[in-house]
Tab-separated table of C-alpha atoms in Angstrom:
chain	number	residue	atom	x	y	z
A	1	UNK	CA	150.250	129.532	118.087
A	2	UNK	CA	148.040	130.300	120.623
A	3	UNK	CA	145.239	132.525	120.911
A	4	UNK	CA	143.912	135.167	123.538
A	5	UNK	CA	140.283	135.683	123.826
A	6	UNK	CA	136.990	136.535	125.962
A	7	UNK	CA	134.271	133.631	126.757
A	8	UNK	CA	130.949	133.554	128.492
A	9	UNK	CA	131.886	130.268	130.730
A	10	UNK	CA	129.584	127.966	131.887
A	11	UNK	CA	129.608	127.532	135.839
A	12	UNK	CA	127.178	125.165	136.249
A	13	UNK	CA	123.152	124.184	135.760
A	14	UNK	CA	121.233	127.420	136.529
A	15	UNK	CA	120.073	130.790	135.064
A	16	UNK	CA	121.784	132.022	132.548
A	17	UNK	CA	122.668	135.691	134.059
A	18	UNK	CA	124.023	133.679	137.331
A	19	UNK	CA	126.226	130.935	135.961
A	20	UNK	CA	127.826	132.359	132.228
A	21	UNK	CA	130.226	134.516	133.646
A	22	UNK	CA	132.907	136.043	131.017
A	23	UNK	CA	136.271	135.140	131.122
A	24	UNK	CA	139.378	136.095	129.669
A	25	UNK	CA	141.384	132.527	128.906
A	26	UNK	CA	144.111	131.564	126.324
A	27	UNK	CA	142.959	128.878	123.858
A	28	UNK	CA	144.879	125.917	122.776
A	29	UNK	CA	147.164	125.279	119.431
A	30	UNK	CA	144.905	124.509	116.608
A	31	UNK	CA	144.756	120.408	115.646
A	32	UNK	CA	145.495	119.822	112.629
A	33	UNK	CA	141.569	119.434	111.226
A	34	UNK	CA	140.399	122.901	112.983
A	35	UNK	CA	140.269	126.225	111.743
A	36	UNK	CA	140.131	129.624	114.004
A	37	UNK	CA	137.181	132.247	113.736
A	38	UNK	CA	136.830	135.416	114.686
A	39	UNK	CA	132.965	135.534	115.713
A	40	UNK	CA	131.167	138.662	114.752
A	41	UNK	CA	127.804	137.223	115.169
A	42	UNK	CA	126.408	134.946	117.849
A	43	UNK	CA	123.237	133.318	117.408
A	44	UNK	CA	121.074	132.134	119.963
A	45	UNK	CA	118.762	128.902	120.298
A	46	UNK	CA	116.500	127.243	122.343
A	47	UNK	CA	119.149	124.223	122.957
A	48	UNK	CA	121.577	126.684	124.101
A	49	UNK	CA	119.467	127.937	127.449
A	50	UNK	CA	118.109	124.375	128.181
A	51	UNK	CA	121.743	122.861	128.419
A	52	UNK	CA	122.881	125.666	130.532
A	53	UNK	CA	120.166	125.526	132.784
A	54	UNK	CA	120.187	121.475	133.180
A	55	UNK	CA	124.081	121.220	131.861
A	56	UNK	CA	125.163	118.394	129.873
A	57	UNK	CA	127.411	115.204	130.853
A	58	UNK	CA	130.670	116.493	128.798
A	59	UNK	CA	130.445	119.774	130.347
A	60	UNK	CA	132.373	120.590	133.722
A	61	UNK	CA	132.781	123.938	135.004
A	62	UNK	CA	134.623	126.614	133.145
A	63	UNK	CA	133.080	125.450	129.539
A	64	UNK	CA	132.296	128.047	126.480
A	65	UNK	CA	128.109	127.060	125.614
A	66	UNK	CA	126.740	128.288	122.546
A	67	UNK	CA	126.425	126.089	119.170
A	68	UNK	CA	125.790	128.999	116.449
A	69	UNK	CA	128.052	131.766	115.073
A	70	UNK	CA	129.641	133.088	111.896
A	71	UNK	CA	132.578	134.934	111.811
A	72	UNK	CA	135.917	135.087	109.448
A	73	UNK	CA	138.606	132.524	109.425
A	74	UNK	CA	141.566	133.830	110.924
A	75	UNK	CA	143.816	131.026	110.964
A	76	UNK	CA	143.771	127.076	109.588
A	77	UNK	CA	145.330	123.812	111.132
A	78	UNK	CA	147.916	122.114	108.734
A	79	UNK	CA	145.127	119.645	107.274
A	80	UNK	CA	143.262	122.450	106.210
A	81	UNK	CA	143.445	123.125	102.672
A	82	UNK	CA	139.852	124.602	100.735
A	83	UNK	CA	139.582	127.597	103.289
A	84	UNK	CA	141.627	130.513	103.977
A	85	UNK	CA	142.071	133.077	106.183
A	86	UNK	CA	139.810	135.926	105.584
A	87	UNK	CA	137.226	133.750	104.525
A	88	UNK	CA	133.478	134.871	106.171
A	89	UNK	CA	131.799	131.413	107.604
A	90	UNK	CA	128.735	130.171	109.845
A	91	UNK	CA	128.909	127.344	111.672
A	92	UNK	CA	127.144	124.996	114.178
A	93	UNK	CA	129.599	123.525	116.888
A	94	UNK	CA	129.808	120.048	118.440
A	95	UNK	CA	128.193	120.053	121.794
A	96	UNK	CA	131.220	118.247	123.430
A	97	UNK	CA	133.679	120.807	122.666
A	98	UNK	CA	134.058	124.680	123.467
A	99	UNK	CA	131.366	126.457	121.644
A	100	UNK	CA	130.230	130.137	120.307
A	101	UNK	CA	130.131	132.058	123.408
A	102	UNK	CA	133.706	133.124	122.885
A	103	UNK	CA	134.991	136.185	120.588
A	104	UNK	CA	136.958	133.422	118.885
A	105	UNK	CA	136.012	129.244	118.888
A	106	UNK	CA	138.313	126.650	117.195
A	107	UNK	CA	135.373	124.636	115.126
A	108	UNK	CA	136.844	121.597	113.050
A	109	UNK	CA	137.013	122.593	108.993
A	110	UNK	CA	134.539	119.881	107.617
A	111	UNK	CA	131.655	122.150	109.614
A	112	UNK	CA	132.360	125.296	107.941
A	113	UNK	CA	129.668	126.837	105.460
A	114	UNK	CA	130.891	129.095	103.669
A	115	UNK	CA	129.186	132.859	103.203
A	116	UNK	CA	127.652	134.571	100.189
A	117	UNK	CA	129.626	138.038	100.385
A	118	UNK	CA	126.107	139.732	99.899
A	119	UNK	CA	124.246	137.928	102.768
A	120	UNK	CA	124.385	140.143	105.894
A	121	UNK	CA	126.151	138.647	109.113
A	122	UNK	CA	123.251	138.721	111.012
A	123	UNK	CA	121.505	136.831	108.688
A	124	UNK	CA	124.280	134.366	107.986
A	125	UNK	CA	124.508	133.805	111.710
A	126	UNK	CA	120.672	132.867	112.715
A	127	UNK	CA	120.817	130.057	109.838
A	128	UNK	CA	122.714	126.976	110.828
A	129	UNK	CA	120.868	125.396	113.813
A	130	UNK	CA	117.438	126.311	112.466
A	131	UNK	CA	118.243	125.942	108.723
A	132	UNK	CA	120.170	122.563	108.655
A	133	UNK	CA	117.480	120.951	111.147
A	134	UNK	CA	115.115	121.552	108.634
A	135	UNK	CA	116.889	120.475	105.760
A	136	UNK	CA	117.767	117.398	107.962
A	137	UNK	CA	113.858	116.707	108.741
A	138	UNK	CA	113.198	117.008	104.888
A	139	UNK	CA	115.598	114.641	103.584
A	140	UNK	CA	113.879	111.871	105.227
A	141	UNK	CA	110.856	112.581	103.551
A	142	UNK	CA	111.413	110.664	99.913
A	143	UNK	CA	108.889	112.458	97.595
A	144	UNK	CA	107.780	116.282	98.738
A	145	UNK	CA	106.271	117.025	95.418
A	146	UNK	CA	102.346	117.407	95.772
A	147	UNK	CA	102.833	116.205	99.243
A	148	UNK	CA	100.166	116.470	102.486
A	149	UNK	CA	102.244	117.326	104.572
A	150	UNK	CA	101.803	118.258	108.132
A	151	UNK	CA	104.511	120.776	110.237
A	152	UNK	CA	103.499	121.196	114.169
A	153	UNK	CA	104.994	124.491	115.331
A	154	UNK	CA	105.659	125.691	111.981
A	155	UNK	CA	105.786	129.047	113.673
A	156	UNK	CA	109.472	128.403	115.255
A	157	UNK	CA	112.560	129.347	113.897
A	158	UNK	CA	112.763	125.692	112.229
A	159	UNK	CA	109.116	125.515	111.016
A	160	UNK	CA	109.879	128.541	109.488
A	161	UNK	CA	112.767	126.565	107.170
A	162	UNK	CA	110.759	123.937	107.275
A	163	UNK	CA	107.903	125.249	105.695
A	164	UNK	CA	109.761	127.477	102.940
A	165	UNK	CA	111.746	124.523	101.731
A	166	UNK	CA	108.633	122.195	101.579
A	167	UNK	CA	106.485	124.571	99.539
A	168	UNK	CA	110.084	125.338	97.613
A	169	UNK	CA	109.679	121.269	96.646
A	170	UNK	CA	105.873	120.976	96.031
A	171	UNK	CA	104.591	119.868	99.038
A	172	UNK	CA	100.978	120.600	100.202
A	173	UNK	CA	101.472	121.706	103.570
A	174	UNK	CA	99.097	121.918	106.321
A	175	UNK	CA	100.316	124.244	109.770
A	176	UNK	CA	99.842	124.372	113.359
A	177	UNK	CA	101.461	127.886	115.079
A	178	UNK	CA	100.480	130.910	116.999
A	179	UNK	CA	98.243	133.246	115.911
A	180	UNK	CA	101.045	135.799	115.245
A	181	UNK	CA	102.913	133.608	112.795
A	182	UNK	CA	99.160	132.782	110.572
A	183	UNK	CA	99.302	135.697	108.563
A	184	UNK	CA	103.083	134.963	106.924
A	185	UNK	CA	102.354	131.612	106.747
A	186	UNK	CA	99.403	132.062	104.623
A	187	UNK	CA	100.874	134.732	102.618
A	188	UNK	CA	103.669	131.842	101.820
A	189	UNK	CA	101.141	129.350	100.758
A	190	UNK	CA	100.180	127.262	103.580
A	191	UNK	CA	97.339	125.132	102.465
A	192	UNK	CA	95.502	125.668	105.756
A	193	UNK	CA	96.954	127.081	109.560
A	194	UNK	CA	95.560	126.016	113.045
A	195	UNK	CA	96.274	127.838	116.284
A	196	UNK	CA	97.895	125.258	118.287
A	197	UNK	CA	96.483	126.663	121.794
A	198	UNK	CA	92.877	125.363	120.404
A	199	UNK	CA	92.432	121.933	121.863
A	200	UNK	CA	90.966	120.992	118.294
A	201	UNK	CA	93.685	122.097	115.956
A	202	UNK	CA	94.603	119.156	114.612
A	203	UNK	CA	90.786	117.930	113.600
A	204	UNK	CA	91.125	121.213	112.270
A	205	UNK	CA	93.639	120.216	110.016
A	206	UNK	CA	92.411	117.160	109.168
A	207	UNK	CA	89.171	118.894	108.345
A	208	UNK	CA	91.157	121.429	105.989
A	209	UNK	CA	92.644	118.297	103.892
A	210	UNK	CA	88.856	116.527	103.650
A	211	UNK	CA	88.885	114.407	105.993
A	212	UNK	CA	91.501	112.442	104.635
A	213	UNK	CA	95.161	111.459	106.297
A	214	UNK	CA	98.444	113.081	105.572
A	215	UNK	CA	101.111	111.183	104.034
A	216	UNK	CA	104.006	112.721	106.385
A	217	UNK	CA	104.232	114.866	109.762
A	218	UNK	CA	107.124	116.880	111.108
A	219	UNK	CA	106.780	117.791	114.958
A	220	UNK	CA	108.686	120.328	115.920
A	221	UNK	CA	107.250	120.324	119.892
A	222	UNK	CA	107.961	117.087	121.422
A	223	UNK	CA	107.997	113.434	121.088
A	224	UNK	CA	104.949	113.092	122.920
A	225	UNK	CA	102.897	115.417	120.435
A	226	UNK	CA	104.710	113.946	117.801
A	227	UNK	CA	103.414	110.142	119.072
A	228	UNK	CA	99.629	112.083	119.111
A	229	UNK	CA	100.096	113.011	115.247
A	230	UNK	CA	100.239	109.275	114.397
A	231	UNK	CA	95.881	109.120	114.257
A	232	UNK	CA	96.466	111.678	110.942
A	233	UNK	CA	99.144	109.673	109.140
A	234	UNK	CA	97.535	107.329	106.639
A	235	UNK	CA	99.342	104.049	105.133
A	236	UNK	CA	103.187	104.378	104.542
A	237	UNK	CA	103.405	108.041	106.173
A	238	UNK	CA	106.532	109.390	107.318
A	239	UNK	CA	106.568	110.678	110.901
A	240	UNK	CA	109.744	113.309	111.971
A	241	UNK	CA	110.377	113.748	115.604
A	242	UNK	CA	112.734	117.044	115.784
A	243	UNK	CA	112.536	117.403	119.447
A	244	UNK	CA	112.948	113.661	121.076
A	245	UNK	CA	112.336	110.974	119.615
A	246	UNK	CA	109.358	108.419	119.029
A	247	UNK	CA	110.426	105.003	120.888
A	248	UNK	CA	107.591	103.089	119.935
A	249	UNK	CA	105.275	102.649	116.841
A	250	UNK	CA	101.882	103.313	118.458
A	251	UNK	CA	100.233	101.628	115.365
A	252	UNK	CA	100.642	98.219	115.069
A	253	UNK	CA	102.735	95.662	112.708
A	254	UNK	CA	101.724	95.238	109.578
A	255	UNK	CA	98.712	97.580	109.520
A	256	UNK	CA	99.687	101.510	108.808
A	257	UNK	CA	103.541	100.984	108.547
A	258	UNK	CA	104.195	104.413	109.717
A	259	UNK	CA	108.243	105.330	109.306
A	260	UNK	CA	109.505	107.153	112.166
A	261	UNK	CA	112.471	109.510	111.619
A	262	UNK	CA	114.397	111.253	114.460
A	263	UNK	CA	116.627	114.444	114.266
A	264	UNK	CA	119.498	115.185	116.009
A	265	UNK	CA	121.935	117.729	114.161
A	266	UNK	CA	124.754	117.718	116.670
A	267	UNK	CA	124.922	114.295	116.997
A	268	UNK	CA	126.484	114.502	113.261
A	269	UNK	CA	129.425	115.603	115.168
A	270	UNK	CA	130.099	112.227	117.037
A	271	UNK	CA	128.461	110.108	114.472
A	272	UNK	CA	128.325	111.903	111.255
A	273	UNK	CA	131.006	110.183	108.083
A	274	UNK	CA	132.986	112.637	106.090
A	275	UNK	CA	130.449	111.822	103.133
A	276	UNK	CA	127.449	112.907	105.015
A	277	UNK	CA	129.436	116.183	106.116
A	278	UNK	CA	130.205	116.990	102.412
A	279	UNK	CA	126.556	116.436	101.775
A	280	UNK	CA	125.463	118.759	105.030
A	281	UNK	CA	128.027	121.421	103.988
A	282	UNK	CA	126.529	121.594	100.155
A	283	UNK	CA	122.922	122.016	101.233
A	284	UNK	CA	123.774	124.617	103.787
A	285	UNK	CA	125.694	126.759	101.718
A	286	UNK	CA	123.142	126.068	98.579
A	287	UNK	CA	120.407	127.584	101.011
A	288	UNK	CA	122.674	130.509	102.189
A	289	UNK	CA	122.895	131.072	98.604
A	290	UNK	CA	119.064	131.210	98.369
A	291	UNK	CA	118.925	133.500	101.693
A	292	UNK	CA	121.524	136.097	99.397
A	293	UNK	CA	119.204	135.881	97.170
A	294	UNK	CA	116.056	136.350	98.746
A	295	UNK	CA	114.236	133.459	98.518
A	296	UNK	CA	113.980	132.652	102.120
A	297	UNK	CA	113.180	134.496	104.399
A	298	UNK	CA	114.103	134.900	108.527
A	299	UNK	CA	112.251	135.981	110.855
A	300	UNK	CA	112.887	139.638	113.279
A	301	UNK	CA	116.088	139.466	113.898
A	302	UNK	CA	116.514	140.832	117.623
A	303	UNK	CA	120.286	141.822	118.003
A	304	UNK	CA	122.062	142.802	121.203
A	305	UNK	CA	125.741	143.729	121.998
A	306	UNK	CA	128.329	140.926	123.941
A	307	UNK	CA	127.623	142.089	127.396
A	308	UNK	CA	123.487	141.335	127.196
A	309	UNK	CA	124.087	137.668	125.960
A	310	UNK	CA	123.045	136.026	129.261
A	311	UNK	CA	119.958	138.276	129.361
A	312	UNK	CA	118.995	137.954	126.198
A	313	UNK	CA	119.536	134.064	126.769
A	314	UNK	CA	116.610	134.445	129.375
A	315	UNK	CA	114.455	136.391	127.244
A	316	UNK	CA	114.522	133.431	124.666
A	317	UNK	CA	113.696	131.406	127.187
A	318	UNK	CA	110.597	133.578	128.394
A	319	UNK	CA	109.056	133.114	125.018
A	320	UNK	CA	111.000	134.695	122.340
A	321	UNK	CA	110.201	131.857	119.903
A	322	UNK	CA	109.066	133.557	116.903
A	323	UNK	CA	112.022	135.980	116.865
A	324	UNK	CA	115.862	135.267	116.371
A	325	UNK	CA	118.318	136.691	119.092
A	326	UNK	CA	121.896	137.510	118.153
A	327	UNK	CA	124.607	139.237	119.612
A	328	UNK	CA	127.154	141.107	117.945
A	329	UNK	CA	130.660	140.485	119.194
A	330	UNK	CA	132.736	143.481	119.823
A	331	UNK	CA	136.342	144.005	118.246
């Protein structure tokens, strides 16, 4: 069976408004592994406007961006046995393959997360990319309870996760963001917050813990800030890169031995066993599960009908950070 549907399609590197250009196309029989979904929310992220504006080495004219969506299953491949149609599901898309810039995508079953019938689309939609990079950045930290922890650019859609599930476990946690995000983050029991424009903010933190090093870091800004947060790590600290990684230990052998952790959700896709899928698929849905039921919390939701997606696309990319952009997908 094939299916007929509308796609924004990727043209080539550039703006957003000049190369996504929406196309009617006919998609391909389902493989036995994949499952058919009927969007009704796109989300939008940060990764999706950088790889359309510098493209990516799978892509080739003609491709379908976009790695976050939820929608209802409206057909399964023959493999496909603990979903059915009808069923409401997020999901975050391999890279490599057509994405969530389409009113339907073809995403394989094992990286479905099922939806809580009382959690909102909208809501269910600006979780995966966000949510399960979080979770990811966590699990390599092996104790959170009563931890000093550090999060640089809690303020982002990820901090945001980030920071709810740390103080969730126990952890201590110590903030860098904008000035706009200080308030919520105190309110949620940050330990201490630092505006990250001041050229001091981290001997800020440091100040706000005595003095005294943390025992792990997640950078959510870049691999070179993330490098810079080694001089507040003391010995055996934990050090997650979310945006590039950390080639090099800038401490030496045998002195702090710092771990260094790197994230990279949609390289589960390529790399990812069946195992760690399973366990991937359980925390998502256990923190949808917590979103139903209030317990954590997104941030404003900014949502915008199919035909703005491009512009709205910019607009994240103008500095729309500490808001989520989604687009509902017409019938």
């Amino acid at each position: 069976m094939t299916t007929q549907t509308t796609a924004w399609c990727w043209q080539g590197p550039g703006n957003p408004t000049e190369v996504l250009h929406a196309t009617e196309l006919t998609l391909p029989p389902l493989a036995p592994d994949e499952v058919l979904i009927s969007n009704q929310v796109i989300a939008l992220n940060p990764v999706d406007w950088k790889l359309i504006r510098h493209g990516h080495p799978d892509w080739q004219p003609g491709h379908i961006p976009g790695v976050d969506a939820m929608g209802v299953v409206t057909a399964c491949g023959a493999d496909v046995h603990h979903l059915q149609p009808g069923t409401r599901v997020a999901y975050h898309t391999d890279l490599r393959r057509p994405g969530s810039f389409a009113r339907h995508t073809q995403v394989k079953a094992r990286a479905l997360l099922r939806v809580p019938d009382s959690l909102p689309d909208t809501a269910a939609a600006a979780f995966p990319c966000p949510g399960l990079t979080a979770w990811q950045a966590l699990a390599k930290l092996p104790v959170l309870n009563n931890l000093p922890l550090l999060i640089a650019g809690a303020g982002s859609n990820v901090g945001r996760f980030a920071t709810q599930l740390a103080l969730q476990a126990g952890a201590r946690v110590f903030a860098s963001a904008g000035p706009a995000q200080h308030a919520w983050l105190k309110q949620c029991g940050v330990t201490a917050v630092a505006d990250y424009h001041d050229t001091d903010w981290l001997a800020q933190l440091r100040h706000a813990h005595h003095d005294q090093p943390f025992d792990a870091a997640i950078d959510l800004v870049s691999s070179a800030q993330a490098s810079q947060l080694v001089e507040a790590l003391g010995f055996y600290a934990h050090l997650v890169a979310v945006l590039g990684r950390v080639e090099h230990n800038p401490r030496p052998a045998f002195t702090h031995c710092i771990s260094l952790h790197e994230i990279a959700l949609g390289a589960q896709h390529a790399f990812g066993s069946d195992r760690q899928w399973q366990q991937l698929v359980a925390a998502g849905e256990q923190l949808l599960q917590q979103m139903a039921q209030g317990q954590l919390t997104l941030p404003r939701l900014i949502l915008s009908d199919w035909h703005r997606l491009p512009e709205q696309l910019s607009a994240l990319e103008a500095g729309g950070q500490s808001a989520k952009y989604l687009i509902q997908v017409q019938a």
